[in-house]
Short mmCIF file of C-alpha atoms and ligand atoms in Angstrom, two decimals:
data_model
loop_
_atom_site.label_atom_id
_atom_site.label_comp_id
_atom_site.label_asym_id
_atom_site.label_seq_id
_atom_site.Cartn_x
_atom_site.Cartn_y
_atom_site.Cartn_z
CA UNK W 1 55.11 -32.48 65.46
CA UNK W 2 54.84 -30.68 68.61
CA UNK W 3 51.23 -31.96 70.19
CA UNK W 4 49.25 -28.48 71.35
CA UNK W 5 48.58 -28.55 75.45
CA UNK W 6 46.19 -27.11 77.51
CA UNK W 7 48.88 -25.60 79.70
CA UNK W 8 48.51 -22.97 76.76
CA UNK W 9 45.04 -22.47 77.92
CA UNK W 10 45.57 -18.81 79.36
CA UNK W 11 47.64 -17.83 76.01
CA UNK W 12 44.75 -16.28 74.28
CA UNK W 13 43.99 -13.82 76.77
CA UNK W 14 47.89 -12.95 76.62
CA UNK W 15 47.80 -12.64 72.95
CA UNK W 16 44.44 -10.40 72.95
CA UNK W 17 46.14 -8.04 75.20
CA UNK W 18 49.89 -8.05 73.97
CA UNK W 19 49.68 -8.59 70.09
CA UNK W 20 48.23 -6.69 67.63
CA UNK W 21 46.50 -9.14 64.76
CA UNK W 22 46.97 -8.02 60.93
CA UNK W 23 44.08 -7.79 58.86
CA UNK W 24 41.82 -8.66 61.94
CA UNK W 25 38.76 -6.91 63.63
CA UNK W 26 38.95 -6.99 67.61
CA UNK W 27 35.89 -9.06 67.59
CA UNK W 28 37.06 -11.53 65.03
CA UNK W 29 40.10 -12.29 67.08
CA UNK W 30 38.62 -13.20 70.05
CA UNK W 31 39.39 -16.48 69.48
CA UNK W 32 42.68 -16.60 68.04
CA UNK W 33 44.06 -19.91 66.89
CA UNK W 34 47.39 -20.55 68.72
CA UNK W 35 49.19 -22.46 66.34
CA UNK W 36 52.25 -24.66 67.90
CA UNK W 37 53.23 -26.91 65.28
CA UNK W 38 53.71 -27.89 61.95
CA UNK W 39 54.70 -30.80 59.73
CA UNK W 40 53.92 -31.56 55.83
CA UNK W 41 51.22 -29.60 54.65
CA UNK W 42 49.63 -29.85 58.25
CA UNK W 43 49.25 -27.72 61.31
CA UNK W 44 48.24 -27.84 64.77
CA UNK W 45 47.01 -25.07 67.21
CA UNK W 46 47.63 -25.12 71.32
CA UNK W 47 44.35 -27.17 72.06
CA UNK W 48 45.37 -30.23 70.07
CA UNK W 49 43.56 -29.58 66.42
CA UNK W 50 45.16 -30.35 63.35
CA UNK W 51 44.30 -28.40 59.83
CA UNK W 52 45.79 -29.43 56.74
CA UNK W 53 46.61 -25.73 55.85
CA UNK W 54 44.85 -25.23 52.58
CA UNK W 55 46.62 -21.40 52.00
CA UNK W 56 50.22 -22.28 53.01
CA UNK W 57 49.96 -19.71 56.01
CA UNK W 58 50.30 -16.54 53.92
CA UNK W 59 50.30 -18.24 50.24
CA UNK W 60 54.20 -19.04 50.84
CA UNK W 61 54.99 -22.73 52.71
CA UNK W 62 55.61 -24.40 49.50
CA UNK W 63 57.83 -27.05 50.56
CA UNK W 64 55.34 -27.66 53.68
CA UNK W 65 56.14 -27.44 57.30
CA UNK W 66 58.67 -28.99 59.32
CA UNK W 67 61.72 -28.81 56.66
CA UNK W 68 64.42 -29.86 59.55
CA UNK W 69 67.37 -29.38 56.53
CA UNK W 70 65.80 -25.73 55.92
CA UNK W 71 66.99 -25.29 60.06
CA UNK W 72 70.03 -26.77 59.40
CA UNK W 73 70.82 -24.11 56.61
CA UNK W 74 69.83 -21.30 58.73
CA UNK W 75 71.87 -22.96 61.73
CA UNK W 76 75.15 -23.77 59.63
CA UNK W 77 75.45 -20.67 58.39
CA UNK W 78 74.64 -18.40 61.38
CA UNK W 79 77.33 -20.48 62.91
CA UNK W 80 79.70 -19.65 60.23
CA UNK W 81 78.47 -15.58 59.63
CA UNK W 82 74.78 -14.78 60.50
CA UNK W 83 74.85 -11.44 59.43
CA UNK W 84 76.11 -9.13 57.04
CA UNK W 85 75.10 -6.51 54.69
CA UNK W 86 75.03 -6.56 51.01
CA UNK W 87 76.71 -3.36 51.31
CA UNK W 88 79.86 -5.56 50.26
CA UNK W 89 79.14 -9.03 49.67
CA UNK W 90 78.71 -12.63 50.99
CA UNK W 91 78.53 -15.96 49.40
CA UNK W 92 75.27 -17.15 50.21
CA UNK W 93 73.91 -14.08 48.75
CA UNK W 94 76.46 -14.55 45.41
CA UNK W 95 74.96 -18.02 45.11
CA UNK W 96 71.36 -17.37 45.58
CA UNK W 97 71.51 -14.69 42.97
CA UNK W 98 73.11 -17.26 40.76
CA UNK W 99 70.27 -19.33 41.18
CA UNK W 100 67.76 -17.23 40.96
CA UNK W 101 69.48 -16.15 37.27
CA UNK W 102 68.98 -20.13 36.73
CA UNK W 103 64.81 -20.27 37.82
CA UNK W 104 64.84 -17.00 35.90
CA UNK W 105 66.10 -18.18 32.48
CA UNK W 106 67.76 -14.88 31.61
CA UNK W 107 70.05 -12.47 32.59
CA UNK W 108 68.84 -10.18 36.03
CA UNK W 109 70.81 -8.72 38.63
CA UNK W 110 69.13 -8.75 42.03
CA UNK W 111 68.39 -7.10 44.70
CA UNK W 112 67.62 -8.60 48.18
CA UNK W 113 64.83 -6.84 50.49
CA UNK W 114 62.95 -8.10 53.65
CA UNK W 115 59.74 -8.68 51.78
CA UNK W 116 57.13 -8.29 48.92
CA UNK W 117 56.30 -4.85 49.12
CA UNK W 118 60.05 -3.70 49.53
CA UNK W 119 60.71 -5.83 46.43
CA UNK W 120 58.26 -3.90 44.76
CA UNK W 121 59.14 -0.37 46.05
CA UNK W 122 62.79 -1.49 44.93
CA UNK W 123 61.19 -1.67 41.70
CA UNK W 124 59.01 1.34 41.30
CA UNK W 125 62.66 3.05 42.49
CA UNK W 126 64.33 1.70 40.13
CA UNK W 127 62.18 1.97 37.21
CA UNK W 128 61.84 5.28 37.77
CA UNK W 129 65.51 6.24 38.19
CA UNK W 130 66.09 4.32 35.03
CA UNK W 131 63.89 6.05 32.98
CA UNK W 132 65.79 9.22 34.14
CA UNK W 133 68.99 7.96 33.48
CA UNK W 134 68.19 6.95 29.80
CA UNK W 135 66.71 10.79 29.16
CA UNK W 136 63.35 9.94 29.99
CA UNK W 137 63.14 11.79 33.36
CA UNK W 138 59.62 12.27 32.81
CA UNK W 139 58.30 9.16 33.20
CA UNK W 140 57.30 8.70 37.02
CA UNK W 141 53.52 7.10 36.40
CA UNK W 142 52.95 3.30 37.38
CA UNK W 143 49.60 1.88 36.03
CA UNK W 144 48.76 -1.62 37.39
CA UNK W 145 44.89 -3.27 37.83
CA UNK W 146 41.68 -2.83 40.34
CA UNK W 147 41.38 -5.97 42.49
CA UNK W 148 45.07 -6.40 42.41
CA UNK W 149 47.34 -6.50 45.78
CA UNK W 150 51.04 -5.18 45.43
CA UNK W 151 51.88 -4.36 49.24
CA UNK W 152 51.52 -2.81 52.29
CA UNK W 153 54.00 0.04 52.27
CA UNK W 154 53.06 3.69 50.49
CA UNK W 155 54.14 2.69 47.17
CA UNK W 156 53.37 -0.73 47.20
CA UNK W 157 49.83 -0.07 48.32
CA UNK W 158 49.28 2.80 46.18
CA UNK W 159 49.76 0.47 43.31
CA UNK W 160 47.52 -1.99 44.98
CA UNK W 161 43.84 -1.78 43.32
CA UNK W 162 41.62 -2.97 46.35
CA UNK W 163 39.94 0.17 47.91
CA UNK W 164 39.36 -1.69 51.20
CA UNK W 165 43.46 -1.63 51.92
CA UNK W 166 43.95 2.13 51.20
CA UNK W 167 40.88 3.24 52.89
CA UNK W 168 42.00 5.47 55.87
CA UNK W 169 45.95 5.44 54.68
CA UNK W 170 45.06 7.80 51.54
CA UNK W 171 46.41 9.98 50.26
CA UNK W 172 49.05 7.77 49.16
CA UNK W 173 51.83 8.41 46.49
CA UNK W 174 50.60 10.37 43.73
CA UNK W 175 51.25 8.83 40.07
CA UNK W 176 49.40 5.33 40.51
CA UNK W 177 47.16 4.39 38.30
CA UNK W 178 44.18 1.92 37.82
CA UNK W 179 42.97 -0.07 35.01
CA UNK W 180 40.17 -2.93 34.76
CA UNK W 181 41.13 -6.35 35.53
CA UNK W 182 41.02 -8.89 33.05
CA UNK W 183 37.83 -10.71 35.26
CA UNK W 184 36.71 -12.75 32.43
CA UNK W 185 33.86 -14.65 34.65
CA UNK W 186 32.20 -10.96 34.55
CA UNK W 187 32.78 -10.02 31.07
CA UNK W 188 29.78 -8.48 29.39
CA UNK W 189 27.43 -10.32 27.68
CA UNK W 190 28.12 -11.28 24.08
CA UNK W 191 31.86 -10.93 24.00
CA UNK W 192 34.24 -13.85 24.21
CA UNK W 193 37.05 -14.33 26.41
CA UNK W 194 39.37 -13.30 24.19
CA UNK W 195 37.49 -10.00 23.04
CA UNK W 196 37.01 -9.16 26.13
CA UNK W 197 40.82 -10.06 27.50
CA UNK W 198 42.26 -7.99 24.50
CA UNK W 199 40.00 -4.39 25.37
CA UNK W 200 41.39 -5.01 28.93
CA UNK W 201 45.04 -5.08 27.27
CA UNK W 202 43.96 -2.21 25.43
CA UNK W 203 42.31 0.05 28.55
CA UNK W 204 46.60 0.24 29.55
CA UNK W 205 47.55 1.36 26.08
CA UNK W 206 44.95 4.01 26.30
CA UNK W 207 45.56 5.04 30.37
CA UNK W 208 49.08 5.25 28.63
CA UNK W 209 48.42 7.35 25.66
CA UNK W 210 45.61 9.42 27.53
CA UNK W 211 48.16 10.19 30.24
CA UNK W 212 51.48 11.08 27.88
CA UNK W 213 53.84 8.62 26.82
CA UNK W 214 56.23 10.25 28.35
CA UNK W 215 54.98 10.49 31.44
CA UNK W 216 54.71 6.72 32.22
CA UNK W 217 57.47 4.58 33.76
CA UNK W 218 56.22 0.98 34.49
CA UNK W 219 53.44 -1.79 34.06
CA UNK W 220 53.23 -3.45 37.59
CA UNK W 221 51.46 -7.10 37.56
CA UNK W 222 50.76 -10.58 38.72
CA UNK W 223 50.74 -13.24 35.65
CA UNK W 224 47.59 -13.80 37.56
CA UNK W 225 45.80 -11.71 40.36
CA UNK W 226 45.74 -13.71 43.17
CA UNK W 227 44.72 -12.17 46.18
CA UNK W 228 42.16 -9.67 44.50
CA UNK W 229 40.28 -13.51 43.87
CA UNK W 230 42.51 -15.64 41.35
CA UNK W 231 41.73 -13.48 38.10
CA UNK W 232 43.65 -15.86 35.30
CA UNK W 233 44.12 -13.78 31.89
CA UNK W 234 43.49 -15.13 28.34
CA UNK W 235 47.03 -15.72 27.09
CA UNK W 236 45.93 -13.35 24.35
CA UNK W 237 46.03 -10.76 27.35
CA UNK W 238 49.65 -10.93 28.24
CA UNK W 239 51.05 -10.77 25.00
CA UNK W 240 49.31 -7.81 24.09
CA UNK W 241 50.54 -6.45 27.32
CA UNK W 242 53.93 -7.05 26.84
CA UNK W 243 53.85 -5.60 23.26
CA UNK W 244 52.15 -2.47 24.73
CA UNK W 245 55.14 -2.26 27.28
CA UNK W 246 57.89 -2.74 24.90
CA UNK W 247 55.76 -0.03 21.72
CA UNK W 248 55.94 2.47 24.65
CA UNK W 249 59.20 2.08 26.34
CA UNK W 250 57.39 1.26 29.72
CA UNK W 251 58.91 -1.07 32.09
CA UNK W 252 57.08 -4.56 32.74
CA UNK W 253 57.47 -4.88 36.48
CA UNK W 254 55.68 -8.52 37.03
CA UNK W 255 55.02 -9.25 40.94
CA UNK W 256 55.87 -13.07 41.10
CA UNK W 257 55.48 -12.68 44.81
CA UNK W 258 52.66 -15.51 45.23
CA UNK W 259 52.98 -16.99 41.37
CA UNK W 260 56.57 -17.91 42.13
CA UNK W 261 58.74 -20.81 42.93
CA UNK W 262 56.33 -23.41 41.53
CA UNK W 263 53.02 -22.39 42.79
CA UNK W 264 51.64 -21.41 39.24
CA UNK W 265 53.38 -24.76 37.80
CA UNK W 266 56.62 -23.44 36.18
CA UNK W 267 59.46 -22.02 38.31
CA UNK W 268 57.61 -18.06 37.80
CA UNK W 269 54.17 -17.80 36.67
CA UNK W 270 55.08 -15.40 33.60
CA UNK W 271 56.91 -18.35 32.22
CA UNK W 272 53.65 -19.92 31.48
CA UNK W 273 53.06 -17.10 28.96
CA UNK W 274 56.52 -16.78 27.38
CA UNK W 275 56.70 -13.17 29.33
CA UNK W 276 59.85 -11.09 29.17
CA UNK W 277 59.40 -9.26 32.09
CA UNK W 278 61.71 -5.81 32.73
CA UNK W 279 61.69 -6.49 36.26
CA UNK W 280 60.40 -9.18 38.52
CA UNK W 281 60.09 -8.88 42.25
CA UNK W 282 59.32 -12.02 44.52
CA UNK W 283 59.11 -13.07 48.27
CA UNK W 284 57.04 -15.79 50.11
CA UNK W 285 58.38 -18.91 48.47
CA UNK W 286 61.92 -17.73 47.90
CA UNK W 287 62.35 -19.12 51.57
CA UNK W 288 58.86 -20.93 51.74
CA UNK W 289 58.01 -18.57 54.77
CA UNK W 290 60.89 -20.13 56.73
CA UNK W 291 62.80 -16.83 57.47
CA UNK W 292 61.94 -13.51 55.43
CA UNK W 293 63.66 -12.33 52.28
CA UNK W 294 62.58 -11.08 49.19
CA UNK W 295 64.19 -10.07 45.53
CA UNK W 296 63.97 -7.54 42.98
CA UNK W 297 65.64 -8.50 39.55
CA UNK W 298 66.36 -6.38 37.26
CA UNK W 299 66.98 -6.89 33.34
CA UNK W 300 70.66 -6.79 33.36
CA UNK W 301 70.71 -3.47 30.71
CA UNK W 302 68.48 -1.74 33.33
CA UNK W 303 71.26 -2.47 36.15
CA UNK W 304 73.81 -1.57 33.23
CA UNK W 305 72.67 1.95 33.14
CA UNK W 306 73.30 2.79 36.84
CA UNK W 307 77.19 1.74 35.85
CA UNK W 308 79.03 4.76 34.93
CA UNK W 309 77.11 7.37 34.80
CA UNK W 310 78.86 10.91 35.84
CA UNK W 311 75.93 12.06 37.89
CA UNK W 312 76.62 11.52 41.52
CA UNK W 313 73.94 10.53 42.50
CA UNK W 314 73.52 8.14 39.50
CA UNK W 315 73.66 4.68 41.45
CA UNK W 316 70.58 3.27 43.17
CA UNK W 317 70.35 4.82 46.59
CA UNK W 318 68.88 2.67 48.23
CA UNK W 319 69.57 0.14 51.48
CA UNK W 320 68.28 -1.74 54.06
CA UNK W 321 70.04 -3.41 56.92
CA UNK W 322 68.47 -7.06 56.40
CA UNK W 323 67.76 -7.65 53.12
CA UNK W 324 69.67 -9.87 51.25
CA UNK W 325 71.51 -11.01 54.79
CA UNK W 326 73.36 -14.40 54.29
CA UNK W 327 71.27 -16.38 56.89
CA UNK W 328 68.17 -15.92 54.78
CA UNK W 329 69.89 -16.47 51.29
CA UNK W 330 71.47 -19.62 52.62
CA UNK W 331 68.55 -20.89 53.74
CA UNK W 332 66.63 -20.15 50.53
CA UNK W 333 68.99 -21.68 48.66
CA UNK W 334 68.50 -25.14 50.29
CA UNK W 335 64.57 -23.98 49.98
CA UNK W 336 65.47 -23.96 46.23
CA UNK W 337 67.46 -27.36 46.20
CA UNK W 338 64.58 -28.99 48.06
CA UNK W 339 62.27 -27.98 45.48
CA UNK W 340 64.49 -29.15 42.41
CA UNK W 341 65.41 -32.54 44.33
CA UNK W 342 61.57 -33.21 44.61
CA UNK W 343 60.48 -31.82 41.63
CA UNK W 344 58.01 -29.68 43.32
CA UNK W 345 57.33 -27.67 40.56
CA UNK W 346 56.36 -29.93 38.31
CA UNK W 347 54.58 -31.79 41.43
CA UNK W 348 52.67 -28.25 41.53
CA UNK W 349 51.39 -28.57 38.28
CA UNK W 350 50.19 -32.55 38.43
CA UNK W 351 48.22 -31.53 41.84
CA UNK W 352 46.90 -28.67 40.73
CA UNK W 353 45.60 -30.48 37.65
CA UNK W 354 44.15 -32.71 40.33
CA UNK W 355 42.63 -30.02 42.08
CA UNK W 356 40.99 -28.26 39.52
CA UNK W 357 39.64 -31.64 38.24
CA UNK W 358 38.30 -32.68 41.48
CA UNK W 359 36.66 -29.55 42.27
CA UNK W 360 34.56 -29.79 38.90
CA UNK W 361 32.50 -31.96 40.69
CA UNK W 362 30.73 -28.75 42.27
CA UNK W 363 30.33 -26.72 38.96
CA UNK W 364 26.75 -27.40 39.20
CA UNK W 365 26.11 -26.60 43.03
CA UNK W 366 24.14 -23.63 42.97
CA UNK W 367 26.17 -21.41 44.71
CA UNK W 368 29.60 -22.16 42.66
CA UNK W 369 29.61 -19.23 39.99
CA UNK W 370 33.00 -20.32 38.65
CA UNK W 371 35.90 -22.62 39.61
CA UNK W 372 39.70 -21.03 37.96
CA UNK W 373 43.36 -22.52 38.55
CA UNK W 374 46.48 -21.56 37.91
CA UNK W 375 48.73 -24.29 38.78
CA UNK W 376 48.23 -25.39 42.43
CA UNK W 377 46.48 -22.78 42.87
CA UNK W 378 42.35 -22.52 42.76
CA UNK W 379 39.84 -19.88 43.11
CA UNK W 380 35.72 -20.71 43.64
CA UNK W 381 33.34 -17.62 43.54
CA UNK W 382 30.31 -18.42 44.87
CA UNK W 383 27.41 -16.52 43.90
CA UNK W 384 24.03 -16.39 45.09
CA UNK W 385 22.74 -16.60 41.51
CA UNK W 386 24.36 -18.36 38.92
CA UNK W 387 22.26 -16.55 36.35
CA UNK W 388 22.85 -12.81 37.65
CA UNK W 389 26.09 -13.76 39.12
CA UNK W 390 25.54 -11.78 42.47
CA UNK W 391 27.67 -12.91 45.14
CA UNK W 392 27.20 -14.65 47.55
CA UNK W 393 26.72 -13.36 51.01
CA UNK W 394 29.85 -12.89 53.33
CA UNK W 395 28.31 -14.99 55.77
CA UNK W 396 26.92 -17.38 53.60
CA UNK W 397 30.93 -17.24 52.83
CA UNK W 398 32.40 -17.30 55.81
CA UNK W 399 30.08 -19.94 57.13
CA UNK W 400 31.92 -21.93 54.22
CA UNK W 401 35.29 -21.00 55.87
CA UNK W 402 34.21 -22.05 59.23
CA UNK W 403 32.14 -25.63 58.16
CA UNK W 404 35.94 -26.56 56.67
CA UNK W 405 38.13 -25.26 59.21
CA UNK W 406 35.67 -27.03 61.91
CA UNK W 407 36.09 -30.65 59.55
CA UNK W 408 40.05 -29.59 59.78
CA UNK W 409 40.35 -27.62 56.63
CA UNK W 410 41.68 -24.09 56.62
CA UNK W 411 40.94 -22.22 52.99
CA UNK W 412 41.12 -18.48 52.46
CA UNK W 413 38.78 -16.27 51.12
CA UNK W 414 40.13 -13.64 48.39
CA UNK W 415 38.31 -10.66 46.45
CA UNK W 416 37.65 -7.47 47.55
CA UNK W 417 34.88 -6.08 49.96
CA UNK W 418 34.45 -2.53 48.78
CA UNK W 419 33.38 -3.80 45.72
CA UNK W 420 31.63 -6.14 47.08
CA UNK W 421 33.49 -9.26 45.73
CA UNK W 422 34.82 -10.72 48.55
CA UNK W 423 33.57 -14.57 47.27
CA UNK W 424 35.99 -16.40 46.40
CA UNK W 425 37.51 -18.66 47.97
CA UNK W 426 41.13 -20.02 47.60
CA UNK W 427 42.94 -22.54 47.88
CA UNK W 428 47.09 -22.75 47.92
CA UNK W 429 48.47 -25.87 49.58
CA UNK W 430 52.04 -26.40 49.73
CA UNK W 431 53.27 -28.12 46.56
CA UNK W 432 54.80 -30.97 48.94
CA UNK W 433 50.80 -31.50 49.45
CA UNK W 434 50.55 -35.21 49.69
CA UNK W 435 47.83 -37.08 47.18
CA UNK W 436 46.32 -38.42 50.58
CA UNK W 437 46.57 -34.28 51.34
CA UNK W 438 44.63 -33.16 48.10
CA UNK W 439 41.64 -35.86 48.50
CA UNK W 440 41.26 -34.59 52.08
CA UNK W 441 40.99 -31.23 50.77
CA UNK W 442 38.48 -32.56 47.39
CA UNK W 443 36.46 -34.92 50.12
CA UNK W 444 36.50 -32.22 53.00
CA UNK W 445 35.41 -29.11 51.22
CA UNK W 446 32.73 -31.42 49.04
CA UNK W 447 31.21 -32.53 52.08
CA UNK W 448 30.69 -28.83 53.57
CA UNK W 449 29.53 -27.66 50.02
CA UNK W 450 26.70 -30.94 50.13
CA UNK W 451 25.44 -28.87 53.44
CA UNK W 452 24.34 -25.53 51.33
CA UNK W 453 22.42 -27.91 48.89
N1 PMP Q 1 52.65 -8.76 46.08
C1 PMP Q 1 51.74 -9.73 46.15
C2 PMP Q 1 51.18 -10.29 44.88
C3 PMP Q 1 51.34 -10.25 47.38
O1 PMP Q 1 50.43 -11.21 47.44
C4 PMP Q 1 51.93 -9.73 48.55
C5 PMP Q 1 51.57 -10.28 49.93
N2 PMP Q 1 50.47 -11.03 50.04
C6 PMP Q 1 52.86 -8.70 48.43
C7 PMP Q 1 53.22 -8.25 47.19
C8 PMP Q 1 53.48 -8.09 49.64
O2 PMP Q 1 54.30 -9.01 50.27
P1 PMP Q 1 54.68 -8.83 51.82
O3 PMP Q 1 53.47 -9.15 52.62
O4 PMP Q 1 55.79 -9.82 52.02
O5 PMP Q 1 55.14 -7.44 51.99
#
């Protein structure tokens, strides 16, 4: 791994003034981390600290840092053709979209993008042309859940439900809709999980209903809400939801874009539930993070009804220069392979049983409201009353943040602020996490919880 110097000393007052931080306050960046280095689920910044990186950068390193054969993808085939576009075709992309049919188990054409919100506008495009092309031109509404984060882009973040990302972007694109999330922690008194899971199916039937049948495209979700604060549904929940879809004839668009590639324990987090999703749009793992890429696929009788249709402007307009280009495919592809010769997936799933496990240990510490995984993947809300379930303080939270990343730890912190949820904190590892890896994370974050005793 590359050791951090202090030559790099006079980088942060370069990277204040040239580079503009996402999601960041100016005061919060003052002191940027200047990361240099990577290896394994482990990082290291320009003054010589290492973090085991808890969130996988961005939710998407899942076969850890340092991959040298994921280079020598990238290299072999940018020696061989680096670029070009899916305008015509390319083997690398032929043979990811292959695989991806494989990790699928069914039958999807795809379509390459750049990232996770293109994937998704992809889809809201082609759901809605679709519809048109099968005589149901009226049906241009998307309905998706509060809390939930689809994207950056206009369409993408219009179907997002966290109020804190659209604030000073709206208006956005009209026909978006919002329905409650399926936040079982915070279920009313007196009804059971799966009561309450099944009337939070039912809220989309009646959005649907209330706002015409025939007015309503697509269903956009995550098996499980991850960045709105790791919201896992009652099975009972996505079943209903899928039987709603298919009673309506709305499309089930699930965003895979943090569930997939073995973070949620199978190859795509619907799988878990026995989904049949219309559409599914993914990112971040495809590639691990290593170069950028993303996918729509589409249900190969969707695709079928952009063949031959007189209209000329029946196919799916739509293009972008990168997407899709063969550098990227090739190197997800080894990505892929690496994953399948490890077993990563199921690796996910042992690990994450682990970590769920291991952070039981805290269910009693007062300010741990609820612990929730989903494959290697783990949400704690902390509340400030276990009895009321207020949460807890952001400071009180981000102290939390800092006491770990300050032992070596870096975890996120998920929810959303204008509702004032922004408690819980997550944790993503890469699935090559090491068991030495997961105890450091168990020991580390234990130790910083014993301090708010
Ligand atoms: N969908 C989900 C569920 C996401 O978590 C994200 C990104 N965090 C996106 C879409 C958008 O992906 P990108 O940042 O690559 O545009």
């Amino acid at each position: 791994m590359p050791e951090g110097t202090p030559a790099t000393a006079g980088l942060v007052e370069k990277d204040l003034k040239y580079v503009w931080h996402s999601m960041a306050s100016y005061s919060s960046v003052s002191q940027p981390m200047i990361v240099t280095g990577g290896e394994g689920s482990w990082i290291v910044d320009s003054e010589g600290n290492r973090y085991l990186d808890a969130m996988s950068g961005l939710w998407c390193v899942n076969v850890g840092y340092g991959r040298k054969e994921l280079a020598d993808a990238a290299y072999e085939q940018m020696m061989n053709l680096a670029y070009y576009p899916l305008t015509q075709s390319h083997l690398p992309g032929i043979r990811l979209a292959e695989k991806l049919n494989e990790w699928l188990e069914g039958e999807y054409v795809i379509f390459f993008s750049n990232s996770g919100s293109e994937a998704n506008e992809v889809a809201f495009k082609i759901a809605r042309q679709y519809q048109q092309q099968i005589g149901q031109s009226g049906r241009f509404k998307f309905i998706s859940r509060y809390r939930a984060y689809h994207g950056n882009s206009m369409g993408a973040l219009s179907a997002t439900g966290q109020a804190q990302r659209k604030y000073k972007y709206e208006p956005l694109s009209a026909g978006f809709l919002h329905v409650a999330p399926p936040d079982s922690y915070r279920r009313p008194a007196g009804q059971t999980v799966e009561q309450f899971n099944l009337l939070c199916a039912q809220a989309i039937e009646d959005t649907i209903v209330w706002e015409g049948v025939e007015s309503v495209a697509g269903v956009i979700m995550e098996p499980v809400i991850t960045g709105g604060g790791i919201i896992v549904p009652d099975r009972a929940y996505l079943d209903k939801v899928q039987e709603i879809c298919n009673k309506h004839g709305v499309l089930l668009i699930i965003d895979e874009v943090i569930c997939g590639f073995g973070r949620s324990g199978r190859k795509f987090g619907h799988q878990n539930f026995g989904m049949k999703p219309d559409i599914v749009t993914m990112a971040k793992g495809l590639t691990s993070g290593y170069l950028p890429l993303s996918a729509t696929a589409v249900r190969k009788e969707i695709y079928d009804s952009f063949k031959d249709v007189s209209d000329e402007y029946g196919h799916l307009r739509h293009v972008n220069t990168f997407g899709g280009n063969p550098t990227s495919c090739a190197l997800a592809l080894r990505n892929l392979e690496v994953m399948e010769r490890e077993s990563l997936v199921d690796r996910a799933r042992v690990l994450g049983e682990r970590l769920e496990e291991g952070m039981r240990a805290l269910s009693e510490h007062p300010l741990v409201g609820d612990i929730r995984g989903f494959g290697f993947l783990l949400g704690v809300e902390l509340v400030a009353d276990k009895e009321t379930k207020e949460p807890a303080s952001l400071d009180t939270v981000k102290t939390i943040i800092g006491q770990c990343k300050a032992r070596g730890l870096i975890i996120g912190k998920n929810g959303d602020t204008v509702a004032g949820f922004n408690n819980v904190l997550t944790f993503s590892p890469p699935l090559s996490s090491t068991d030495e890896d997961l105890d450091f994370i168990l020991s580390t974050f234990c130790e910083v919880m014993k301090l708010h005793l």
